[in-house]
């Protein structure tokens, strides 16, 4: 789900709509697998005298841990988005309390990206957008960060008279 058209200005259009790379929730997914394996193990090691209440208690604990440590972080990840229009960069995050930040592209002085070894293997990275007056806007775990960097640079340095829109990137 991108930014609604009603939240865009006249003549403004969405160039890219992204969310952070799935790398951000790999740990939670792995934890979910471990918790599920632990529940399966509890079924086999449960003493007969605890049956069936021990398994019910283990299932309740499993469900609570999955909700707090796996499901909620994944929902939070899913709600964090980066939208780049021809005029601004929009970040949105949060499930219950939404937070947002809009950075006009005309205020961006420098665009750079950073990729460590894991980022290179997974195809993501950190995008740093510097302005003259503020702390840089740092977007972590941006998928295809090099292509996004090029896309933003093209928007920044393309003449306003250009009639074609930049090629859109699809969320993968």
Short mmCIF file of C-alpha atoms in Angstrom, two decimals:
data_model
loop_
_atom_site.label_atom_id
_atom_site.label_comp_id
_atom_site.label_asym_id
_atom_site.label_seq_id
_atom_site.Cartn_x
_atom_site.Cartn_y
_atom_site.Cartn_z
CA UNK A 1 0.00 0.00 0.00
CA UNK A 2 1.54 3.27 -1.08
CA UNK A 3 0.78 6.87 -0.28
CA UNK A 4 -2.82 7.73 -1.27
CA UNK A 5 -3.14 10.09 -4.22
CA UNK A 6 -4.99 12.52 -1.94
CA UNK A 7 -1.76 12.95 0.09
CA UNK A 8 0.21 14.05 -2.97
CA UNK A 9 0.41 17.59 -4.28
CA UNK A 10 -0.69 18.76 -7.70
CA UNK A 11 1.69 17.33 -10.28
CA UNK A 12 3.37 15.08 -7.71
CA UNK A 13 3.67 11.38 -8.48
CA UNK A 14 5.19 8.35 -6.78
CA UNK A 15 8.49 7.23 -8.28
CA UNK A 16 9.28 4.46 -5.78
CA UNK A 17 7.41 2.82 -2.94
CA UNK A 18 9.55 0.52 -0.81
CA UNK A 19 9.67 -1.11 2.57
CA UNK A 20 12.75 -2.16 4.45
CA UNK A 21 14.43 -5.36 3.30
CA UNK A 22 13.20 -8.60 4.80
CA UNK A 23 16.61 -8.85 6.44
CA UNK A 24 15.13 -6.74 9.22
CA UNK A 25 12.91 -9.65 10.33
CA UNK A 26 15.13 -12.67 9.64
CA UNK A 27 15.85 -12.98 13.36
CA UNK A 28 12.15 -13.01 14.24
CA UNK A 29 11.41 -15.65 11.61
CA UNK A 30 14.24 -17.82 12.93
CA UNK A 31 12.97 -17.30 16.48
CA UNK A 32 9.50 -18.43 15.36
CA UNK A 33 10.97 -21.64 13.97
CA UNK A 34 12.89 -22.25 17.22
CA UNK A 35 9.83 -21.58 19.38
CA UNK A 36 7.73 -23.94 17.26
CA UNK A 37 10.41 -26.63 17.50
CA UNK A 38 10.48 -26.11 21.28
CA UNK A 39 6.71 -26.60 21.43
CA UNK A 40 7.08 -29.81 19.44
CA UNK A 41 9.83 -30.92 21.81
CA UNK A 42 7.62 -30.14 24.81
CA UNK A 43 5.03 -32.54 23.42
CA UNK A 44 7.53 -35.40 23.43
CA UNK A 45 9.17 -34.72 26.80
CA UNK A 46 6.01 -33.88 28.73
CA UNK A 47 5.58 -36.28 31.65
CA UNK A 48 2.41 -38.36 31.50
CA UNK A 49 1.28 -36.89 34.82
CA UNK A 50 1.15 -33.39 33.23
CA UNK A 51 -1.02 -34.54 30.33
CA UNK A 52 -2.98 -32.64 28.91
CA UNK A 53 -2.49 -29.49 30.99
CA UNK A 54 1.27 -29.30 30.49
CA UNK A 55 0.86 -29.21 26.72
CA UNK A 56 -1.94 -26.64 26.98
CA UNK A 57 0.28 -24.43 29.17
CA UNK A 58 3.19 -24.85 26.72
CA UNK A 59 0.90 -23.92 23.81
CA UNK A 60 -0.32 -20.79 25.62
CA UNK A 61 3.25 -19.74 26.41
CA UNK A 62 4.22 -20.47 22.78
CA UNK A 63 1.33 -18.35 21.48
CA UNK A 64 2.22 -15.42 23.74
CA UNK A 65 5.91 -15.56 22.85
CA UNK A 66 5.10 -15.84 19.14
CA UNK A 67 2.79 -12.85 19.36
CA UNK A 68 5.25 -10.66 21.27
CA UNK A 69 8.55 -11.72 19.72
CA UNK A 70 7.60 -12.80 16.20
CA UNK A 71 4.23 -11.56 14.94
CA UNK A 72 4.34 -8.02 16.37
CA UNK A 73 7.84 -7.23 15.03
CA UNK A 74 6.83 -8.55 11.59
CA UNK A 75 3.69 -6.39 11.59
CA UNK A 76 5.80 -3.40 12.64
CA UNK A 77 8.28 -4.15 9.82
CA UNK A 78 5.45 -4.44 7.33
CA UNK A 79 4.15 -0.99 8.29
CA UNK A 80 7.50 0.79 7.76
CA UNK A 81 7.64 2.25 4.26
CA UNK A 82 9.74 4.60 2.18
CA UNK A 83 8.05 6.49 -0.64
CA UNK A 84 9.94 8.65 -3.10
CA UNK A 85 8.00 11.08 -5.22
CA UNK A 86 9.24 13.56 -7.77
CA UNK A 87 9.23 16.20 -4.97
CA UNK A 88 9.96 14.53 -1.62
CA UNK A 89 10.99 11.48 0.33
CA UNK A 90 8.29 10.20 2.67
CA UNK A 91 8.89 7.76 5.52
CA UNK A 92 6.05 6.17 7.45
CA UNK A 93 6.27 3.74 10.38
CA UNK A 94 4.17 2.43 13.22
CA UNK A 95 1.13 0.28 13.74
CA UNK A 96 -0.91 1.99 16.45
CA UNK A 97 0.98 5.29 16.64
CA UNK A 98 2.03 6.29 13.13
CA UNK A 99 5.18 8.36 12.61
CA UNK A 100 6.16 10.10 9.44
CA UNK A 101 8.86 12.29 7.98
CA UNK A 102 8.78 14.22 4.71
CA UNK A 103 11.99 15.55 3.22
CA UNK A 104 11.65 17.84 0.19
CA UNK A 105 14.06 16.73 -2.52
CA UNK A 106 15.11 20.33 -3.18
CA UNK A 107 16.74 20.35 0.29
CA UNK A 108 18.89 17.28 -0.40
CA UNK A 109 22.56 18.19 -0.94
CA UNK A 110 24.11 14.76 -1.03
CA UNK A 111 22.91 11.20 -1.52
CA UNK A 112 25.12 8.29 -0.55
CA UNK A 113 24.70 4.64 0.30
CA UNK A 114 26.50 2.17 2.52
CA UNK A 115 26.63 -1.62 2.13
CA UNK A 116 28.42 -4.09 4.34
CA UNK A 117 29.11 -7.67 3.28
CA UNK A 118 25.74 -8.99 4.47
CA UNK A 119 23.94 -6.14 2.71
CA UNK A 120 25.78 -6.95 -0.52
CA UNK A 121 24.82 -10.61 -0.25
CA UNK A 122 21.17 -9.76 0.40
CA UNK A 123 20.90 -6.90 -2.10
CA UNK A 124 20.14 -4.07 0.30
CA UNK A 125 21.90 -1.22 2.09
CA UNK A 126 21.62 2.06 3.95
CA UNK A 127 20.74 5.25 2.10
CA UNK A 128 21.98 8.54 3.61
CA UNK A 129 20.37 11.80 2.47
CA UNK A 130 22.16 14.94 3.66
CA UNK A 131 20.68 18.42 3.85
CA UNK A 132 22.30 21.75 4.69
CA UNK A 133 20.42 22.45 7.91
CA UNK A 134 19.51 19.11 9.46
CA UNK A 135 20.87 15.77 10.48
CA UNK A 136 20.95 13.41 7.52
CA UNK A 137 17.93 11.22 6.88
CA UNK A 138 19.17 7.64 7.18
CA UNK A 139 17.07 4.91 5.56
CA UNK A 140 18.18 1.48 6.75
CA UNK A 141 17.83 -1.82 4.88
CA UNK A 142 16.71 -0.28 1.58
CA UNK A 143 16.25 -3.02 -1.05
CA UNK A 144 18.29 -2.48 -4.25
CA UNK A 145 19.95 0.53 -2.62
CA UNK A 146 22.23 1.24 -5.59
CA UNK A 147 19.29 1.47 -8.00
CA UNK A 148 17.36 3.64 -5.53
CA UNK A 149 20.44 5.88 -5.21
CA UNK A 150 20.60 6.27 -8.98
CA UNK A 151 16.86 6.94 -9.16
CA UNK A 152 17.03 9.73 -6.56
CA UNK A 153 20.10 11.22 -8.22
CA UNK A 154 18.27 11.26 -11.56
CA UNK A 155 15.32 13.07 -9.98
CA UNK A 156 17.62 15.62 -8.32
CA UNK A 157 19.61 16.41 -11.43
CA UNK A 158 16.96 16.08 -14.15
CA UNK A 159 15.69 19.33 -15.59
CA UNK A 160 12.16 20.28 -14.60
CA UNK A 161 11.34 20.49 -18.33
CA UNK A 162 11.77 16.75 -18.83
CA UNK A 163 8.48 15.29 -19.95
CA UNK A 164 9.17 11.64 -19.09
CA UNK A 165 8.86 10.10 -15.69
CA UNK A 166 11.79 8.02 -14.41
CA UNK A 167 11.41 4.27 -14.73
CA UNK A 168 9.63 2.84 -11.71
CA UNK A 169 11.15 0.13 -9.57
CA UNK A 170 8.83 -2.64 -8.46
CA UNK A 171 8.80 -3.85 -4.89
CA UNK A 172 10.19 -7.37 -4.81
#
